Coordinates of C-alpha atoms and ligand atoms in Angstrom, one line a residue:
M87 CA 8.5 11.1 -8.6
L88 CA 5.8 11.1 -11.2
T89 CA 7.7 11.2 -14.4
K90 CA 4.9 11.2 -16.8
N91 CA 2.1 13.8 -17.1
L92 CA -1.1 12.2 -18.2
K93 CA -3.5 14.1 -20.3
K94 CA -6.7 15.2 -18.8
S95 CA -8.6 13.1 -21.3
E96 CA -6.8 9.9 -20.1
T97 CA -7.7 10.4 -16.4
K98 CA -11.3 11.3 -17.5
T99 CA -11.5 8.0 -19.5
A100 CA -10.1 6.1 -16.5
G101 CA -12.7 7.7 -14.2
D102 CA -15.5 6.9 -16.7
L103 CA -14.4 3.3 -16.9
L104 CA -14.5 3.0 -13.1
K105 CA -17.9 4.6 -13.1
E106 CA -19.1 2.0 -15.5
G107 CA -18.0 -0.7 -13.1
K108 CA -14.7 -1.6 -14.9
L109 CA -11.4 -2.5 -13.2
V110 CA -8.7 0.2 -13.7
A111 CA -5.1 0.2 -12.3
F112 CA -3.9 3.7 -11.5
P113 CA -1.0 5.4 -9.8
T114 CA -1.1 6.9 -6.4
E115 CA 1.7 8.5 -4.3
T116 CA 2.2 5.2 -2.4
V117 CA 1.8 2.3 -4.9
Y118 CA -0.4 1.5 -7.9
G119 CA -4.0 0.6 -6.9
L120 CA -6.5 -1.5 -8.7
G121 CA -9.8 0.4 -8.6
A122 CA -13.4 -0.6 -8.7
R123 CA -16.6 1.1 -7.7
A124 CA -17.0 0.6 -3.9
D125 CA -20.8 0.4 -4.3
S126 CA -20.8 -2.3 -7.0
E127 CA -21.1 -5.9 -5.7
T128 CA -20.3 -7.2 -9.2
A129 CA -17.2 -5.0 -9.8
I130 CA -15.8 -5.7 -6.3
K131 CA -16.4 -9.5 -6.7
R132 CA -14.4 -9.4 -9.9
L133 CA -11.7 -7.4 -8.2
F134 CA -11.3 -10.1 -5.5
D135 CA -11.2 -12.8 -8.2
V136 CA -8.6 -11.1 -10.3
K137 CA -6.3 -10.5 -7.4
R138 CA -7.0 -13.9 -5.9
R139 CA -7.6 -12.1 -2.7
P140 CA -9.2 -13.9 0.3
I141 CA -12.7 -12.3 0.9
F142 CA -12.0 -11.8 4.6
N143 CA -9.4 -9.2 3.7
P144 CA -11.2 -5.8 3.4
L145 CA -10.3 -3.0 0.9
I146 CA -9.5 0.6 1.3
V147 CA -12.0 3.1 -0.1
H148 CA -10.5 6.0 -2.0
V149 CA -12.2 9.3 -2.1
A150 CA -11.8 12.6 -4.1
S151 CA -12.6 14.9 -1.1
I152 CA -13.0 15.1 2.6
E153 CA -16.7 15.7 2.1
M154 CA -17.0 12.3 0.2
A155 CA -15.1 10.7 3.1
K156 CA -17.5 12.1 5.7
N157 CA -20.5 10.6 3.8
I158 CA -18.9 7.2 4.4
A159 CA -17.2 7.1 7.8
V160 CA -17.7 8.7 11.2
F161 CA -14.7 10.9 12.1
D162 CA -14.0 11.6 15.7
D163 CA -12.0 14.7 17.0
Q164 CA -8.6 13.0 16.8
S165 CA -9.1 11.6 13.3
N166 CA -10.2 15.1 12.2
Q167 CA -7.0 16.5 13.7
L168 CA -4.9 14.0 11.8
L169 CA -6.9 14.4 8.7
R170 CA -6.2 18.1 8.7
A171 CA -2.5 17.4 9.1
F172 CA -2.1 14.6 6.6
W173 CA -4.9 14.6 4.0
P174 CA -4.7 14.4 1.1
G175 CA -1.8 12.0 1.6
P176 CA -0.5 8.5 2.4
I177 CA -2.6 7.8 5.5
T178 CA -5.6 5.5 5.8
F179 CA -8.2 5.8 8.6
V180 CA -10.1 2.8 9.9
L181 CA -13.4 4.3 11.2
P182 CA -17.0 3.3 11.9
L183 CA -18.9 2.9 8.7
K184 CA -21.9 5.1 8.3
R185 CA -25.3 3.6 7.8
N186 CA -26.5 4.0 4.2
S187 CA -23.0 4.7 3.0
G188 CA -23.8 2.5 0.0
I189 CA -20.4 0.7 0.3
S190 CA -20.6 -2.9 -0.7
K191 CA -20.3 -5.4 2.2
L192 CA -17.6 -7.2 0.3
V193 CA -15.4 -4.0 0.5
T194 CA -15.5 -4.0 4.3
A195 CA -15.6 -7.9 4.6
G196 CA -18.8 -7.4 6.6
L197 CA -17.0 -5.3 9.4
S198 CA -18.7 -2.3 11.0
T199 CA -15.6 -0.3 10.1
V200 CA -14.3 1.1 6.8
A201 CA -10.7 1.9 5.7
I202 CA -10.7 5.2 3.9
R203 CA -8.0 7.3 2.1
F204 CA -7.8 10.6 0.2
P205 CA -4.6 10.3 -2.0
S206 CA -2.4 13.3 -2.7
S207 CA -1.4 12.0 -6.2
I208 CA -2.8 14.5 -8.7
I209 CA -3.5 11.8 -11.2
A210 CA -5.3 9.7 -8.6
Q211 CA -7.3 12.7 -7.6
S212 CA -8.4 13.6 -11.1
I213 CA -9.4 9.9 -11.7
L214 CA -11.4 9.9 -8.5
L215 CA -13.0 13.2 -9.3
A216 CA -14.0 12.0 -12.8
A217 CA -15.4 8.8 -11.3
N218 CA -17.3 10.9 -8.7
T219 CA -18.0 7.9 -6.6
P220 CA -16.0 6.1 -3.9
I221 CA -13.5 3.7 -5.4
A222 CA -12.1 0.6 -3.6
A223 CA -8.5 0.1 -4.5
P224 CA -6.1 -2.5 -3.1
S225 CA -2.6 -2.5 -4.4
A226 CA -2.6 -3.7 -8.0
N227 CA -0.8 -7.0 -7.5
L228 CA -1.8 -10.6 -7.1
S229 CA -2.6 -11.3 -3.4
G230 CA 0.5 -12.0 -1.3
K231 CA 3.0 -10.7 -4.0
I232 CA 5.1 -7.6 -4.1
S233 CA 3.1 -4.3 -4.5
P234 CA 3.6 -2.5 -7.8
T235 CA 5.4 0.9 -8.0
S236 CA 5.2 1.3 -11.7
A237 CA 2.8 0.6 -14.5
A238 CA 5.1 -2.0 -16.0
H239 CA 5.0 -4.0 -12.7
V240 CA 1.2 -3.9 -12.8
F241 CA 1.3 -5.1 -16.4
D242 CA 3.5 -8.0 -15.6
S243 CA 1.0 -9.5 -13.1
L244 CA -2.5 -8.3 -14.3
N245 CA -2.2 -7.7 -18.0
G246 CA -5.3 -9.2 -19.8
K247 CA -7.2 -9.6 -16.6
I248 CA -8.3 -5.9 -16.1
D249 CA -9.8 -3.2 -18.2
A250 CA -7.1 -0.5 -18.2
I251 CA -3.7 0.4 -16.7
L252 CA -2.8 4.1 -16.4
D253 CA 0.9 4.9 -16.5
G254 CA 1.8 7.7 -14.1
G255 CA 5.5 6.9 -13.8
V256 CA 7.2 5.6 -10.6
S257 CA 5.3 6.0 -7.3
Q258 CA 6.7 8.8 -5.1
F259 CA 6.7 6.9 -1.7
G260 CA 6.9 3.3 -2.9
L261 CA 5.3 1.8 0.3
E262 CA 1.6 1.5 1.0
S263 CA -0.2 4.1 3.2
T264 CA 0.1 4.1 7.0
I265 CA -3.1 2.6 8.4
I266 CA -4.4 3.8 11.7
V267 CA -7.4 3.0 13.9
T268 CA -8.6 5.6 16.4
N269 CA -10.1 5.5 19.9
P270 CA -7.3 4.9 20.9
I271 CA -5.0 5.7 18.0
R272 CA -3.0 2.7 17.0
I273 CA -0.9 2.0 13.9
L274 CA -2.2 -1.1 12.0
R275 CA 0.3 -0.8 9.2
P276 CA 3.4 1.5 9.3
G277 CA 4.1 3.7 6.3
S278 CA 5.6 7.1 5.3
I279 CA 3.5 8.9 7.8
T280 CA 5.6 7.6 10.7
K281 CA 4.8 7.1 14.3
E282 CA 6.9 10.2 15.1
K283 CA 4.9 12.3 12.7
L284 CA 1.6 11.1 14.2
E285 CA 2.8 11.7 17.7
S286 CA 3.8 15.3 16.8
I287 CA 0.2 16.0 15.9
I288 CA -1.7 14.2 18.7
G289 CA 0.8 15.1 21.4
V290 CA 1.0 11.6 23.0
N291 CA 3.3 8.7 22.5
L292 CA 2.1 5.7 20.6
P293 CA 3.1 2.1 21.4
N294 CA 5.4 0.4 19.0
K295 CA 3.6 -1.8 16.6
D296 CA 5.0 -5.0 18.2
E297 CA 3.3 -4.0 21.4
V298 CA -0.1 -3.9 19.6
S299 CA -0.8 -7.6 19.5
T300 CA -4.6 -7.6 19.8
I301 CA -5.6 -5.5 16.9
S302 CA -4.3 -5.8 13.4
A303 CA -5.6 -5.3 9.9
P304 CA -7.2 -8.5 8.8
G305 CA -5.2 -8.5 5.7
Q306 CA -1.9 -8.2 7.4
L307 CA -1.0 -11.8 6.8
K308 CA 2.4 -12.9 8.1
S309 CA 3.6 -13.8 4.7
H310 CA 3.2 -11.0 2.1
Y311 CA 5.3 -9.3 -0.5
A312 CA 6.7 -12.7 -1.3
P313 CA 9.4 -12.9 -4.0
V314 CA 9.9 -16.4 -5.5
S315 CA 13.3 -16.6 -3.8
N316 CA 13.7 -17.0 0.0
V317 CA 14.6 -13.9 1.9
R318 CA 17.0 -13.7 4.9
L319 CA 17.2 -10.5 6.9
N320 CA 20.0 -8.6 8.7
V321 CA 22.6 -10.0 6.4
D322 CA 26.0 -8.4 6.7
S323 CA 27.9 -10.7 4.3
P324 CA 26.0 -13.0 2.0
N325 CA 27.0 -16.7 2.0
S326 CA 27.7 -18.5 -1.3
H327 CA 24.0 -19.3 -1.9
E328 CA 22.8 -15.8 -1.5
I329 CA 22.8 -12.4 -3.3
L330 CA 22.6 -9.2 -1.3
L331 CA 20.1 -6.4 -1.4
G332 CA 22.2 -3.8 0.3
F333 CA 21.5 -0.7 2.4
G334 CA 24.2 1.9 3.1
D335 CA 27.9 1.6 2.5
V336 CA 28.2 -2.1 1.7
H337 CA 30.5 -3.5 -1.1
N338 CA 29.1 -6.9 -1.8
A339 CA 25.5 -5.9 -2.8
T340 CA 24.0 -6.9 -6.1
L341 CA 21.5 -4.0 -5.8
N342 CA 21.5 -1.3 -3.1
L343 CA 18.3 0.3 -1.7
S344 CA 20.3 3.4 -0.8
P345 CA 24.1 3.6 -0.9
S346 CA 23.9 6.8 1.2
A347 CA 21.6 5.0 3.8
D348 CA 18.7 7.4 3.1
L349 CA 15.6 5.6 4.4
S350 CA 13.1 7.5 2.1
E351 CA 15.2 6.5 -0.9
A352 CA 15.3 2.9 0.3
A353 CA 11.5 2.9 0.8
S354 CA 10.8 4.1 -2.7
N355 CA 13.2 1.5 -4.2
L356 CA 12.2 -1.4 -2.0
F357 CA 9.5 -3.1 -4.0
R358 CA 11.1 -2.5 -7.4
M359 CA 14.5 -3.8 -6.3
L360 CA 13.0 -6.7 -4.5
S361 CA 11.3 -7.8 -7.8
E362 CA 14.5 -7.1 -9.8
I363 CA 16.8 -9.0 -7.5
D364 CA 14.4 -11.9 -7.4
L365 CA 14.7 -12.1 -11.2
I366 CA 18.5 -12.0 -11.0
A367 CA 18.4 -14.7 -8.4
I368 CA 16.1 -17.0 -10.4
K369 CA 18.3 -16.5 -13.6
N370 CA 21.4 -17.4 -11.8
G371 CA 20.0 -20.3 -9.8
I372 CA 20.4 -18.6 -6.5
Q373 CA 17.9 -19.5 -3.9
T374 CA 18.1 -16.8 -1.3
I375 CA 18.1 -13.0 -1.2
G376 CA 19.9 -11.5 1.8
I377 CA 18.9 -8.0 2.9
S378 CA 21.2 -5.7 4.9
P379 CA 20.1 -4.5 8.3
I380 CA 17.9 -1.5 8.1
P381 CA 17.5 0.9 11.1
R382 CA 14.1 0.8 12.7
K383 CA 13.7 4.6 13.0
G384 CA 11.3 6.8 11.0
I385 CA 10.2 5.2 7.8
G386 CA 12.7 2.3 8.5
D387 CA 9.9 0.9 10.7
A388 CA 7.7 0.5 7.6
I389 CA 10.5 -1.0 5.6
N390 CA 11.2 -3.5 8.3
D391 CA 7.5 -4.4 8.5
R392 CA 7.5 -5.2 4.7
I393 CA 10.7 -7.2 4.6
K394 CA 9.8 -9.2 7.6
R395 CA 6.7 -10.3 5.7
A396 CA 8.7 -10.9 2.6
A397 CA 10.9 -13.2 4.7
A398 CA 8.1 -14.9 6.6
D399 CA 7.5 -18.7 6.4
R400 CA 5.0 -19.2 3.6
S401 CA 3.6 -22.5 4.7
Ligands
LIG637 O1 -1.3 2.9 -0.1 C1 -2.2 2.2 0.0 O2 -2.9 2.1 1.0 C2 -2.6 1.4 -1.3 C3 -3.0 2.3 -2.4 C4 -3.4 1.7 -3.7 O3 -3.9 3.3 -1.9 N1 -3.6 0.4 -1.1 C5 -3.4 -0.7 -0.3 O4 -4.5 -1.6 -0.2 O5 -2.3 -1.0 0.2 P1 -4.3 -3.1 0.2 O6 -5.6 -3.7 -0.1 O7 -3.1 -3.7 -0.4 O8 -4.2 -3.0 1.8 C6 -5.3 -2.7 2.6 C7 -5.1 -3.0 4.0 C8 -5.2 -4.5 4.2 O9 -4.2 -4.9 5.1 C9 -6.6 -4.6 4.9 O10 -6.6 -5.7 5.8 C10 -6.7 -3.3 5.7 O11 -6.1 -2.4 4.7 N2 -8.1 -2.9 6.0 C11 -9.0 -2.6 5.1 N3 -10.2 -2.4 5.8 C12 -9.9 -2.5 7.1 C13 -10.7 -2.5 8.3 N4 -12.0 -2.1 8.2 N5 -10.1 -2.7 9.5 C14 -8.8 -3.0 9.5 N6 -8.0 -3.1 8.4 C15 -8.6 -2.9 7.2
LIG638 MG1 -1.7 -5.0 -0.9

């Protein structure tokens, strides 16, 4: 939930800074984003530098309206149908990039497609409206690290490197947006708009992400969301070198994503608790974080996607 109401003047200032080509971290309903003008080569270059993000990993363009989105990307019938159901909200469409869109080639990593999102967060919307130009915004963390769900978390990794951080409280969903590609529709990154929700709108079954091996978001590197500690999944009882990030009714957990086994609650706690338990582990000289099994249904799919990357081999 957004716990803090920012004044109109603060979102206006943030929008103005973005318009001037500055880098501003701001809240969205998913995670905090680090914004820069999508048409400014200089601002985008600095964004990649600050995040230490590989340049082959394209960014999501954030817009303040559907009209703005349609000036940038070509929407087909199915994406229009999904857009009507879920926008503004936590879903990103990867679509053909329009000619003369003005979007910097760095944003799309030279691809002929563009990822585009109209966030539902009122704070994000008012910043985007004030900027009045498309804003590229990756999650506001160093590349490969845990995505931030609070301003404090952004501050910890980017303070001093960017021009402003807007505090809008804790992110509502806590996981990044669902990314889909159309023709045919495939999920590139699972999120709060689940496979089931997408299927209920388009009326056909989608393959599971594991069956979609040929296409993937270029930035979906195997290792991501990496805490300092090692991560082991599906742990029922931690061994003596581990601490447990629990889920559901478990008794030996140091932190619990959701004692009542509520997947939405677990999603919104995931990144914060992963950071917190990492610090606890480091302080206590413990090398591994164990994570309880999490069911793969609904938003559990997206949670499993993220923790699998957190546990992935980093070599
Ligand atoms: O919820 C979100 O989507 C957040 C907030 C800030 O809006 N943003 C976010 O951005 O998660 P980022 O940069 O952390 O993730 C963007 C993902 C990357 O995996 C990237 O590879 C993929 O989007 N992507 C961007 N453009 C693409 C394209 N043209 N084709 C396929 N994947 C693309
Ligand atoms: Mg990210």
